Amino acid sequence: DRLNKREVSGNLAHSEVLDLCQRTPLFMRKWIRRIINRSFVAGVGIATLEKIFTNLDVPSFSLQLCSEFDEKPLKELFIIEPKMDGIRGVIGPFGPEKEYRVLSRNGKPLWNVDYHIGIAKQIADLYGADIVFDGEFYAGNWNKSMSIVKTQEDHADVDSLEFYCFDMIFFDEFLDKKSVLPLGTRKKILVDLVEAVHDDRFHYVDWLYSKDLDEIKMITESYLRFGWEGSVIKNPEAVYTFDRSGAWMKYKPILDTCDIDQAMQEG
């Protein structure tokens, strides 16, 4: 419980887990290990466990994922936003007392993100409802970002870690996996709230609209030159699907070598 509430961390947490294992019968130790690693490989899914053990505090959820963009023309205007090169994370009231936490795509805790939790709570309080913020943590490059969020002790570069939020879902909808608002509306709410707080380390991901294939390629190439992975093409009329779908499509073309050299010289 102390681990769950993050009352202990780092070497102290390691010592307490080791002490618990030494005082536990051998046949139970593997389950302690699985609980800590959030790996319940026992032929029973998390959904079934939650029905049996109603107080089981193991956050389980599904995030919206991207399919591949097939470079076919679009019939309607779609959102075109940069595909970041950071660490996917959601900020929301996932704790036992609905305290805000940051979890990875796989439901594991991320670290050195207390600052961003504070901003998320401030935004949610401003709106007057519990909100889940979906986005990526980024500190200049993927390796540095990963190092910061996976280090349980204070990290020397923590002040360089920023959160780029590309979506928001009300917590009740997130729990029920039944989104109501279309993406365009969710983004408008998100922009208004983030701009109201105006913090240098908590951003919304900006976007453009297009349905023209050549224009989408041009926008994506500009993102690549800027250092992002490519673009994500999203249907503004779609609800949050909690699964992989055509509502979000990733597009990662490879720039010509000459283009890359030119971009590096310009940078």
mmCIF file with all atom_site columns, C-alpha atoms in Angstrom, residues 16-217:
data_model
loop_
_atom_site.group_PDB
_atom_site.id
_atom_site.type_symbol
_atom_site.label_atom_id
_atom_site.label_alt_id
_atom_site.label_comp_id
_atom_site.label_asym_id
_atom_site.label_entity_id
_atom_site.label_seq_id
_atom_site.pdbx_PDB_ins_code
_atom_site.Cartn_x
_atom_site.Cartn_y
_atom_site.Cartn_z
_atom_site.occupancy
_atom_site.B_iso_or_equiv
_atom_site.pdbx_formal_charge
_atom_site.auth_seq_id
_atom_site.auth_comp_id
_atom_site.auth_asym_id
_atom_site.auth_atom_id
_atom_site.pdbx_PDB_model_num
ATOM 1   C CA . GLU A 1 16  ? 10.990  -3.011  1.797   1.00 0.00 ? 16  GLU A CA 1
ATOM 2   C CA . VAL A 1 17  ? 10.025  -5.258  -1.125  1.00 0.00 ? 17  VAL A CA 1
ATOM 3   C CA . LEU A 1 18  ? 13.036  -7.480  -0.419  1.00 0.00 ? 18  LEU A CA 1
ATOM 4   C CA . ASP A 1 19  ? 12.062  -7.696  3.247   1.00 0.00 ? 19  ASP A CA 1
ATOM 5   C CA . LEU A 1 20  ? 8.473   -8.594  2.293   1.00 0.00 ? 20  LEU A CA 1
ATOM 6   C CA . CYS A 1 21  ? 9.681   -11.378 -0.013  1.00 0.00 ? 21  CYS A CA 1
ATOM 7   C CA . GLN A 1 22  ? 11.917  -12.822 2.694   1.00 0.00 ? 22  GLN A CA 1
ATOM 8   C CA . ARG A 1 23  ? 8.954   -12.988 5.090   1.00 0.00 ? 23  ARG A CA 1
ATOM 9   C CA . THR A 1 24  ? 6.627   -14.536 2.491   1.00 0.00 ? 24  THR A CA 1
ATOM 10  C CA . PRO A 1 25  ? 6.253   -18.270 1.713   1.00 0.00 ? 25  PRO A CA 1
ATOM 11  C CA . LEU A 1 26  ? 8.084   -19.279 -1.441  1.00 0.00 ? 26  LEU A CA 1
ATOM 12  C CA . PHE A 1 27  ? 4.938   -20.135 -3.451  1.00 0.00 ? 27  PHE A CA 1
ATOM 13  C CA . MET A 1 28  ? 3.576   -16.607 -2.856  1.00 0.00 ? 28  MET A CA 1
ATOM 14  C CA . ARG A 1 29  ? 6.689   -14.716 -3.926  1.00 0.00 ? 29  ARG A CA 1
ATOM 15  C CA . LYS A 1 30  ? 5.996   -14.999 -7.641  1.00 0.00 ? 30  LYS A CA 1
ATOM 16  C CA . TRP A 1 31  ? 2.633   -13.306 -7.110  1.00 0.00 ? 31  TRP A CA 1
ATOM 17  C CA . ILE A 1 32  ? 4.257   -10.439 -5.221  1.00 0.00 ? 32  ILE A CA 1
ATOM 18  C CA . ARG A 1 33  ? 6.629   -10.053 -8.149  1.00 0.00 ? 33  ARG A CA 1
ATOM 19  C CA . ARG A 1 34  ? 3.732   -10.064 -10.621 1.00 0.00 ? 34  ARG A CA 1
ATOM 20  C CA . ILE A 1 35  ? 1.722   -7.539  -8.597  1.00 0.00 ? 35  ILE A CA 1
ATOM 21  C CA . ILE A 1 36  ? 4.676   -5.146  -8.470  1.00 0.00 ? 36  ILE A CA 1
ATOM 22  C CA . ASN A 1 37  ? 5.326   -5.583  -12.197 1.00 0.00 ? 37  ASN A CA 1
ATOM 23  C CA . ARG A 1 38  ? 1.586   -5.414  -12.969 1.00 0.00 ? 38  ARG A CA 1
ATOM 24  C CA . SER A 1 39  ? 1.901   -8.724  -14.797 1.00 0.00 ? 39  SER A CA 1
ATOM 25  C CA . PHE A 1 40  ? -1.077  -10.966 -14.000 1.00 0.00 ? 40  PHE A CA 1
ATOM 26  C CA . VAL A 1 41  ? -0.257  -13.851 -16.326 1.00 0.00 ? 41  VAL A CA 1
ATOM 27  C CA . ALA A 1 42  ? -2.607  -16.439 -14.885 1.00 0.00 ? 42  ALA A CA 1
ATOM 28  C CA . GLY A 1 43  ? -5.146  -17.062 -17.638 1.00 0.00 ? 43  GLY A CA 1
ATOM 29  C CA . VAL A 1 44  ? -7.456  -14.453 -16.105 1.00 0.00 ? 44  VAL A CA 1
ATOM 30  C CA . GLY A 1 45  ? -7.836  -10.964 -17.524 1.00 0.00 ? 45  GLY A CA 1
ATOM 31  C CA . ILE A 1 46  ? -7.779  -7.722  -15.543 1.00 0.00 ? 46  ILE A CA 1
ATOM 32  C CA . ALA A 1 47  ? -11.465 -7.132  -16.319 1.00 0.00 ? 47  ALA A CA 1
ATOM 33  C CA . THR A 1 48  ? -12.369 -10.474 -14.687 1.00 0.00 ? 48  THR A CA 1
ATOM 34  C CA . LEU A 1 49  ? -10.169 -9.747  -11.666 1.00 0.00 ? 49  LEU A CA 1
ATOM 35  C CA . GLU A 1 50  ? -11.843 -6.367  -11.201 1.00 0.00 ? 50  GLU A CA 1
ATOM 36  C CA . LYS A 1 51  ? -15.283 -8.005  -11.158 1.00 0.00 ? 51  LYS A CA 1
ATOM 37  C CA . ILE A 1 52  ? -14.179 -10.495 -8.491  1.00 0.00 ? 52  ILE A CA 1
ATOM 38  C CA . PHE A 1 53  ? -12.032 -8.131  -6.407  1.00 0.00 ? 53  PHE A CA 1
ATOM 39  C CA . THR A 1 54  ? -13.854 -4.804  -6.502  1.00 0.00 ? 54  THR A CA 1
ATOM 40  C CA . ASN A 1 55  ? -11.204 -2.951  -4.417  1.00 0.00 ? 55  ASN A CA 1
ATOM 41  C CA . LEU A 1 56  ? -8.337  -4.082  -6.665  1.00 0.00 ? 56  LEU A CA 1
ATOM 42  C CA . ASP A 1 57  ? -6.299  -0.951  -7.237  1.00 0.00 ? 57  ASP A CA 1
ATOM 43  C CA . VAL A 1 58  ? -4.640  -1.853  -10.530 1.00 0.00 ? 58  VAL A CA 1
ATOM 44  C CA . PRO A 1 59  ? -5.410  0.901   -13.046 1.00 0.00 ? 59  PRO A CA 1
ATOM 45  C CA . SER A 1 60  ? -6.494  -0.803  -16.262 1.00 0.00 ? 60  SER A CA 1
ATOM 46  C CA . PHE A 1 61  ? -7.451  1.094   -19.362 1.00 0.00 ? 61  PHE A CA 1
ATOM 47  C CA . SER A 1 62  ? -7.103  1.260   -23.119 1.00 0.00 ? 62  SER A CA 1
ATOM 48  C CA . LEU A 1 63  ? -5.737  4.192   -25.059 1.00 0.00 ? 63  LEU A CA 1
ATOM 49  C CA . GLN A 1 64  ? -6.521  5.222   -28.593 1.00 0.00 ? 64  GLN A CA 1
ATOM 50  C CA . LEU A 1 65  ? -3.846  3.996   -31.015 1.00 0.00 ? 65  LEU A CA 1
ATOM 51  C CA . CYS A 1 66  ? -2.983  4.783   -34.622 1.00 0.00 ? 66  CYS A CA 1
ATOM 52  C CA . SER A 1 67  ? -3.397  2.730   -37.742 1.00 0.00 ? 67  SER A CA 1
ATOM 53  C CA . GLU A 1 68  ? -1.135  3.323   -40.754 1.00 0.00 ? 68  GLU A CA 1
ATOM 54  C CA . PHE A 1 69  ? -1.967  6.069   -43.248 1.00 0.00 ? 69  PHE A CA 1
ATOM 55  C CA . ASP A 1 70  ? -2.252  4.517   -46.726 1.00 0.00 ? 70  ASP A CA 1
ATOM 56  C CA . GLU A 1 71  ? -1.652  7.791   -48.615 1.00 0.00 ? 71  GLU A CA 1
ATOM 57  C CA . LYS A 1 72  ? -5.121  7.759   -50.143 1.00 0.00 ? 72  LYS A CA 1
ATOM 58  C CA . PRO A 1 73  ? -7.057  11.025  -50.624 1.00 0.00 ? 73  PRO A CA 1
ATOM 59  C CA . LEU A 1 74  ? -9.366  12.037  -47.780 1.00 0.00 ? 74  LEU A CA 1
ATOM 60  C CA . LYS A 1 75  ? -12.986 12.979  -48.421 1.00 0.00 ? 75  LYS A CA 1
ATOM 61  C CA . GLU A 1 76  ? -13.244 15.433  -45.528 1.00 0.00 ? 76  GLU A CA 1
ATOM 62  C CA . LEU A 1 77  ? -10.907 17.786  -43.672 1.00 0.00 ? 77  LEU A CA 1
ATOM 63  C CA . PHE A 1 78  ? -8.728  15.943  -41.160 1.00 0.00 ? 78  PHE A CA 1
ATOM 64  C CA . ILE A 1 79  ? -6.529  17.229  -38.358 1.00 0.00 ? 79  ILE A CA 1
ATOM 65  C CA . ILE A 1 80  ? -2.801  17.009  -39.186 1.00 0.00 ? 80  ILE A CA 1
ATOM 66  C CA . GLU A 1 81  ? -0.575  17.234  -36.127 1.00 0.00 ? 81  GLU A CA 1
ATOM 67  C CA . PRO A 1 82  ? 3.095   16.364  -35.488 1.00 0.00 ? 82  PRO A CA 1
ATOM 68  C CA . LYS A 1 83  ? 3.963   12.862  -34.339 1.00 0.00 ? 83  LYS A CA 1
ATOM 69  C CA . MET A 1 84  ? 6.173   13.448  -31.328 1.00 0.00 ? 84  MET A CA 1
ATOM 70  C CA . ASP A 1 85  ? 9.231   11.417  -30.381 1.00 0.00 ? 85  ASP A CA 1
ATOM 71  C CA . GLY A 1 86  ? 8.463   11.302  -26.665 1.00 0.00 ? 86  GLY A CA 1
ATOM 72  C CA . ILE A 1 87  ? 7.022   8.934   -24.067 1.00 0.00 ? 87  ILE A CA 1
ATOM 73  C CA . ARG A 1 88  ? 3.250   8.343   -24.178 1.00 0.00 ? 88  ARG A CA 1
ATOM 74  C CA . GLY A 1 89  ? 1.579   9.044   -20.869 1.00 0.00 ? 89  GLY A CA 1
ATOM 75  C CA . VAL A 1 90  ? -1.813  9.846   -19.396 1.00 0.00 ? 90  VAL A CA 1
ATOM 76  C CA . ILE A 1 91  ? -2.419  12.126  -16.423 1.00 0.00 ? 91  ILE A CA 1
ATOM 77  C CA . GLY A 1 92  ? -5.607  11.491  -14.479 1.00 0.00 ? 92  GLY A CA 1
ATOM 78  C CA . PRO A 1 93  ? -7.243  10.660  -11.129 1.00 0.00 ? 93  PRO A CA 1
ATOM 79  C CA . PHE A 1 94  ? -6.139  7.018   -11.127 1.00 0.00 ? 94  PHE A CA 1
ATOM 80  C CA . GLY A 1 95  ? -5.263  6.747   -7.403  1.00 0.00 ? 95  GLY A CA 1
ATOM 81  C CA . PRO A 1 96  ? -7.345  5.112   -4.636  1.00 0.00 ? 96  PRO A CA 1
ATOM 82  C CA . GLU A 1 97  ? -8.618  8.512   -3.458  1.00 0.00 ? 97  GLU A CA 1
ATOM 83  C CA . LYS A 1 98  ? -8.768  9.805   -7.045  1.00 0.00 ? 98  LYS A CA 1
ATOM 84  C CA . GLU A 1 99  ? -5.432  11.540  -6.626  1.00 0.00 ? 99  GLU A CA 1
ATOM 85  C CA . TYR A 1 100 ? -3.849  12.446  -9.919  1.00 0.00 ? 100 TYR A CA 1
ATOM 86  C CA . ARG A 1 101 ? -1.095  10.201  -11.258 1.00 0.00 ? 101 ARG A CA 1
ATOM 87  C CA . VAL A 1 102 ? 0.835   9.684   -14.466 1.00 0.00 ? 102 VAL A CA 1
ATOM 88  C CA . LEU A 1 103 ? 0.726   6.260   -16.085 1.00 0.00 ? 103 LEU A CA 1
ATOM 89  C CA . SER A 1 104 ? 2.359   4.879   -19.197 1.00 0.00 ? 104 SER A CA 1
ATOM 90  C CA . ARG A 1 105 ? 0.487   3.351   -22.097 1.00 0.00 ? 105 ARG A CA 1
ATOM 91  C CA . ASN A 1 106 ? 0.831   -0.002  -20.282 1.00 0.00 ? 106 ASN A CA 1
ATOM 92  C CA . GLY A 1 107 ? -0.467  1.304   -16.961 1.00 0.00 ? 107 GLY A CA 1
ATOM 93  C CA . LYS A 1 108 ? 2.900   1.588   -15.222 1.00 0.00 ? 108 LYS A CA 1
ATOM 94  C CA . PRO A 1 109 ? 3.874   4.696   -13.231 1.00 0.00 ? 109 PRO A CA 1
ATOM 95  C CA . LEU A 1 110 ? 6.109   7.366   -14.730 1.00 0.00 ? 110 LEU A CA 1
ATOM 96  C CA . TRP A 1 111 ? 8.441   9.350   -12.494 1.00 0.00 ? 111 TRP A CA 1
ATOM 97  C CA . ASN A 1 112 ? 9.698   12.923  -12.126 1.00 0.00 ? 112 ASN A CA 1
ATOM 98  C CA . VAL A 1 113 ? 6.332   14.217  -13.312 1.00 0.00 ? 113 VAL A CA 1
ATOM 99  C CA . ASP A 1 114 ? 4.965   15.811  -10.134 1.00 0.00 ? 114 ASP A CA 1
ATOM 100 C CA . TYR A 1 115 ? 5.181   19.259  -11.718 1.00 0.00 ? 115 TYR A CA 1
ATOM 101 C CA . HIS A 1 116 ? 2.960   18.199  -14.615 1.00 0.00 ? 116 HIS A CA 1
ATOM 102 C CA . ILE A 1 117 ? 0.499   16.514  -12.244 1.00 0.00 ? 117 ILE A CA 1
ATOM 103 C CA . GLY A 1 118 ? 0.139   19.839  -10.452 1.00 0.00 ? 118 GLY A CA 1
ATOM 104 C CA . ILE A 1 119 ? -0.656  21.664  -13.698 1.00 0.00 ? 119 ILE A CA 1
ATOM 105 C CA . ALA A 1 120 ? -3.141  18.964  -14.750 1.00 0.00 ? 120 ALA A CA 1
ATOM 106 C CA . LYS A 1 121 ? -4.977  19.278  -11.420 1.00 0.00 ? 121 LYS A CA 1
ATOM 107 C CA . GLN A 1 122 ? -5.032  23.039  -11.805 1.00 0.00 ? 122 GLN A CA 1
ATOM 108 C CA . ILE A 1 123 ? -6.591  22.696  -15.270 1.00 0.00 ? 123 ILE A CA 1
ATOM 109 C CA . ALA A 1 124 ? -9.160  20.134  -14.072 1.00 0.00 ? 124 ALA A CA 1
ATOM 110 C CA . ASP A 1 125 ? -10.111 22.365  -11.137 1.00 0.00 ? 125 ASP A CA 1
ATOM 111 C CA . LEU A 1 126 ? -10.509 25.275  -13.535 1.00 0.00 ? 126 LEU A CA 1
ATOM 112 C CA . TYR A 1 127 ? -13.023 23.264  -15.576 1.00 0.00 ? 127 TYR A CA 1
ATOM 113 C CA . GLY A 1 128 ? -14.685 21.741  -12.514 1.00 0.00 ? 128 GLY A CA 1
ATOM 114 C CA . ALA A 1 129 ? -14.445 18.082  -13.536 1.00 0.00 ? 129 ALA A CA 1
ATOM 115 C CA . ASP A 1 130 ? -11.969 15.202  -13.420 1.00 0.00 ? 130 ASP A CA 1
ATOM 116 C CA . ILE A 1 131 ? -10.078 14.983  -16.700 1.00 0.00 ? 131 ILE A CA 1
ATOM 117 C CA . VAL A 1 132 ? -7.654  12.511  -18.264 1.00 0.00 ? 132 VAL A CA 1
ATOM 118 C CA . PHE A 1 133 ? -4.924  14.200  -20.312 1.00 0.00 ? 133 PHE A CA 1
ATOM 119 C CA . ASP A 1 134 ? -3.409  12.093  -23.096 1.00 0.00 ? 134 ASP A CA 1
ATOM 120 C CA . GLY A 1 135 ? -0.073  13.104  -24.583 1.00 0.00 ? 135 GLY A CA 1
ATOM 121 C CA . GLU A 1 136 ? 3.683   12.647  -24.597 1.00 0.00 ? 136 GLU A CA 1
ATOM 122 C CA . PHE A 1 137 ? 6.495   13.626  -22.267 1.00 0.00 ? 137 PHE A CA 1
ATOM 123 C CA . TYR A 1 138 ? 9.455   15.079  -24.118 1.00 0.00 ? 138 TYR A CA 1
ATOM 124 C CA . ALA A 1 139 ? 12.834  16.470  -23.068 1.00 0.00 ? 139 ALA A CA 1
ATOM 125 C CA . GLY A 1 140 ? 14.625  17.113  -26.347 1.00 0.00 ? 140 GLY A CA 1
ATOM 126 C CA . ASN A 1 141 ? 15.059  13.523  -27.503 1.00 0.00 ? 141 ASN A CA 1
ATOM 127 C CA . TRP A 1 142 ? 13.632  10.078  -26.823 1.00 0.00 ? 142 TRP A CA 1
ATOM 128 C CA . ASN A 1 143 ? 16.545  8.718   -24.775 1.00 0.00 ? 143 ASN A CA 1
ATOM 129 C CA . LYS A 1 144 ? 16.632  11.675  -22.415 1.00 0.00 ? 144 LYS A CA 1
ATOM 130 C CA . SER A 1 145 ? 12.840  11.653  -22.048 1.00 0.00 ? 145 SER A CA 1
ATOM 131 C CA . MET A 1 146 ? 12.858  7.934   -21.212 1.00 0.00 ? 146 MET A CA 1
ATOM 132 C CA . SER A 1 147 ? 15.698  8.357   -18.721 1.00 0.00 ? 147 SER A CA 1
ATOM 133 C CA . ILE A 1 148 ? 13.797  11.046  -16.804 1.00 0.00 ? 148 ILE A CA 1
ATOM 134 C CA . VAL A 1 149 ? 10.405  9.314   -16.581 1.00 0.00 ? 149 VAL A CA 1
ATOM 135 C CA . LYS A 1 150 ? 11.890  5.901   -15.723 1.00 0.00 ? 150 LYS A CA 1
ATOM 136 C CA . THR A 1 151 ? 14.231  7.160   -12.961 1.00 0.00 ? 151 THR A CA 1
ATOM 137 C CA . GLN A 1 152 ? 12.537  6.872   -9.575  1.00 0.00 ? 152 GLN A CA 1
ATOM 138 C CA . GLU A 1 153 ? 14.969  9.251   -7.862  1.00 0.00 ? 153 GLU A CA 1
ATOM 139 C CA . ASP A 1 154 ? 15.181  12.951  -8.685  1.00 0.00 ? 154 ASP A CA 1
ATOM 140 C CA . HIS A 1 155 ? 16.655  13.406  -12.154 1.00 0.00 ? 155 HIS A CA 1
ATOM 141 C CA . ALA A 1 156 ? 19.177  16.150  -12.910 1.00 0.00 ? 156 ALA A CA 1
ATOM 142 C CA . ASP A 1 157 ? 17.342  17.099  -16.119 1.00 0.00 ? 157 ASP A CA 1
ATOM 143 C CA . VAL A 1 158 ? 13.814  17.050  -14.718 1.00 0.00 ? 158 VAL A CA 1
ATOM 144 C CA . ASP A 1 159 ? 13.270  20.743  -15.518 1.00 0.00 ? 159 ASP A CA 1
ATOM 145 C CA . SER A 1 160 ? 13.681  20.016  -19.234 1.00 0.00 ? 160 SER A CA 1
ATOM 146 C CA . LEU A 1 161 ? 10.764  17.566  -19.270 1.00 0.00 ? 161 LEU A CA 1
ATOM 147 C CA . GLU A 1 162 ? 7.647   18.970  -20.937 1.00 0.00 ? 162 GLU A CA 1
ATOM 148 C CA . PHE A 1 163 ? 4.193   17.498  -21.540 1.00 0.00 ? 163 PHE A CA 1
ATOM 149 C CA . TYR A 1 164 ? 2.598   17.822  -24.975 1.00 0.00 ? 164 TYR A CA 1
ATOM 150 C CA . CYS A 1 165 ? -1.105  17.049  -24.653 1.00 0.00 ? 165 CYS A CA 1
ATOM 151 C CA . PHE A 1 166 ? -2.950  16.029  -27.815 1.00 0.00 ? 166 PHE A CA 1
ATOM 152 C CA . ASP A 1 167 ? -6.276  14.932  -26.301 1.00 0.00 ? 167 ASP A CA 1
ATOM 153 C CA . MET A 1 168 ? -8.450  15.084  -23.203 1.00 0.00 ? 168 MET A CA 1
ATOM 154 C CA . ILE A 1 169 ? -11.287 12.851  -22.011 1.00 0.00 ? 169 ILE A CA 1
ATOM 155 C CA . PHE A 1 170 ? -13.550 13.301  -19.030 1.00 0.00 ? 170 PHE A CA 1
ATOM 156 C CA . PHE A 1 171 ? -12.698 10.709  -16.392 1.00 0.00 ? 171 PHE A CA 1
ATOM 157 C CA . ASP A 1 172 ? -16.169 9.125   -16.255 1.00 0.00 ? 172 ASP A CA 1
ATOM 158 C CA . GLU A 1 173 ? -16.072 8.534   -20.012 1.00 0.00 ? 173 GLU A CA 1
ATOM 159 C CA . PHE A 1 174 ? -12.530 7.189   -19.710 1.00 0.00 ? 174 PHE A CA 1
ATOM 160 C CA . LEU A 1 175 ? -13.590 4.666   -17.046 1.00 0.00 ? 175 LEU A CA 1
ATOM 161 C CA . ASP A 1 176 ? -16.629 3.535   -19.024 1.00 0.00 ? 176 ASP A CA 1
ATOM 162 C CA . LYS A 1 177 ? -14.705 3.541   -22.328 1.00 0.00 ? 177 LYS A CA 1
ATOM 163 C CA . LYS A 1 178 ? -17.598 5.451   -23.860 1.00 0.00 ? 178 LYS A CA 1
ATOM 164 C CA . SER A 1 179 ? -16.460 8.733   -25.337 1.00 0.00 ? 179 SER A CA 1
ATOM 165 C CA . VAL A 1 180 ? -19.177 11.223  -26.264 1.00 0.00 ? 180 VAL A CA 1
ATOM 166 C CA . LEU A 1 181 ? -17.497 14.369  -27.564 1.00 0.00 ? 181 LEU A CA 1
ATOM 167 C CA . PRO A 1 182 ? -15.900 14.454  -31.034 1.00 0.00 ? 182 PRO A CA 1
ATOM 168 C CA . LEU A 1 183 ? -12.189 15.173  -31.231 1.00 0.00 ? 183 LEU A CA 1
ATOM 169 C CA . GLY A 1 184 ? -12.654 18.689  -32.580 1.00 0.00 ? 184 GLY A CA 1
ATOM 170 C CA . THR A 1 185 ? -14.712 19.653  -29.524 1.00 0.00 ? 185 THR A CA 1
ATOM 171 C CA . ARG A 1 186 ? -12.285 17.969  -27.122 1.00 0.00 ? 186 ARG A CA 1
ATOM 172 C CA . LYS A 1 187 ? -9.396  19.879  -28.657 1.00 0.00 ? 187 LYS A CA 1
ATOM 173 C CA . LYS A 1 188 ? -11.213 23.202  -28.372 1.00 0.00 ? 188 LYS A CA 1
ATOM 174 C CA . ILE A 1 189 ? -11.821 22.592  -24.653 1.00 0.00 ? 189 ILE A CA 1
ATOM 175 C CA . LEU A 1 190 ? -8.196  21.520  -24.219 1.00 0.00 ? 190 LEU A CA 1
ATOM 176 C CA . VAL A 1 191 ? -6.793  24.614  -25.943 1.00 0.00 ? 191 VAL A CA 1
ATOM 177 C CA . ASP A 1 192 ? -8.958  26.987  -23.892 1.00 0.00 ? 192 ASP A CA 1
ATOM 178 C CA . LEU A 1 193 ? -7.912  25.346  -20.617 1.00 0.00 ? 193 LEU A CA 1
ATOM 179 C CA . VAL A 1 194 ? -4.191  25.072  -21.375 1.00 0.00 ? 194 VAL A CA 1
ATOM 180 C CA . GLU A 1 195 ? -4.058  28.670  -22.589 1.00 0.00 ? 195 GLU A CA 1
ATOM 181 C CA . ALA A 1 196 ? -5.847  29.813  -19.431 1.00 0.00 ? 196 ALA A CA 1
ATOM 182 C CA . VAL A 1 197 ? -3.144  28.224  -17.259 1.00 0.00 ? 197 VAL A CA 1
ATOM 183 C CA . HIS A 1 198 ? -0.326  29.193  -19.666 1.00 0.00 ? 198 HIS A CA 1
ATOM 184 C CA . ASP A 1 199 ? 2.584   27.089  -18.409 1.00 0.00 ? 199 ASP A CA 1
ATOM 185 C CA . ASP A 1 200 ? 5.894   26.667  -20.244 1.00 0.00 ? 200 ASP A CA 1
ATOM 186 C CA . ARG A 1 201 ? 6.088   22.919  -19.514 1.00 0.00 ? 201 ARG A CA 1
ATOM 187 C CA . PHE A 1 202 ? 2.498   21.910  -20.266 1.00 0.00 ? 202 PHE A CA 1
ATOM 188 C CA . HIS A 1 203 ? 1.417   22.411  -23.885 1.00 0.00 ? 203 HIS A CA 1
ATOM 189 C CA . TYR A 1 204 ? -1.324  21.402  -26.268 1.00 0.00 ? 204 TYR A CA 1
ATOM 190 C CA . VAL A 1 205 ? -0.195  19.950  -29.600 1.00 0.00 ? 205 VAL A CA 1
ATOM 191 C CA . ASP A 1 206 ? -1.064  22.407  -32.355 1.00 0.00 ? 206 ASP A CA 1
ATOM 192 C CA . TRP A 1 207 ? -2.494  21.203  -35.663 1.00 0.00 ? 207 TRP A CA 1
ATOM 193 C CA . LEU A 1 208 ? -3.549  22.093  -39.194 1.00 0.00 ? 208 LEU A CA 1
ATOM 194 C CA . TYR A 1 209 ? -6.530  20.982  -41.285 1.00 0.00 ? 209 TYR A CA 1
ATOM 195 C CA . SER A 1 210 ? -6.267  19.376  -44.711 1.00 0.00 ? 210 SER A CA 1
ATOM 196 C CA . LYS A 1 211 ? -7.732  16.702  -46.956 1.00 0.00 ? 211 LYS A CA 1
ATOM 197 C CA . ASP A 1 212 ? -5.394  17.233  -49.911 1.00 0.00 ? 212 ASP A CA 1
ATOM 198 C CA . LEU A 1 213 ? -2.788  14.465  -50.156 1.00 0.00 ? 213 LEU A CA 1
ATOM 199 C CA . ASP A 1 214 ? -0.017  16.684  -51.543 1.00 0.00 ? 214 ASP A CA 1
ATOM 200 C CA . GLU A 1 215 ? -0.601  19.242  -48.809 1.00 0.00 ? 215 GLU A CA 1
ATOM 201 C CA . ILE A 1 216 ? -0.570  16.522  -46.131 1.00 0.00 ? 216 ILE A CA 1
ATOM 202 C CA . LYS A 1 217 ? 2.778   15.305  -47.486 1.00 0.00 ? 217 LYS A CA 1
#
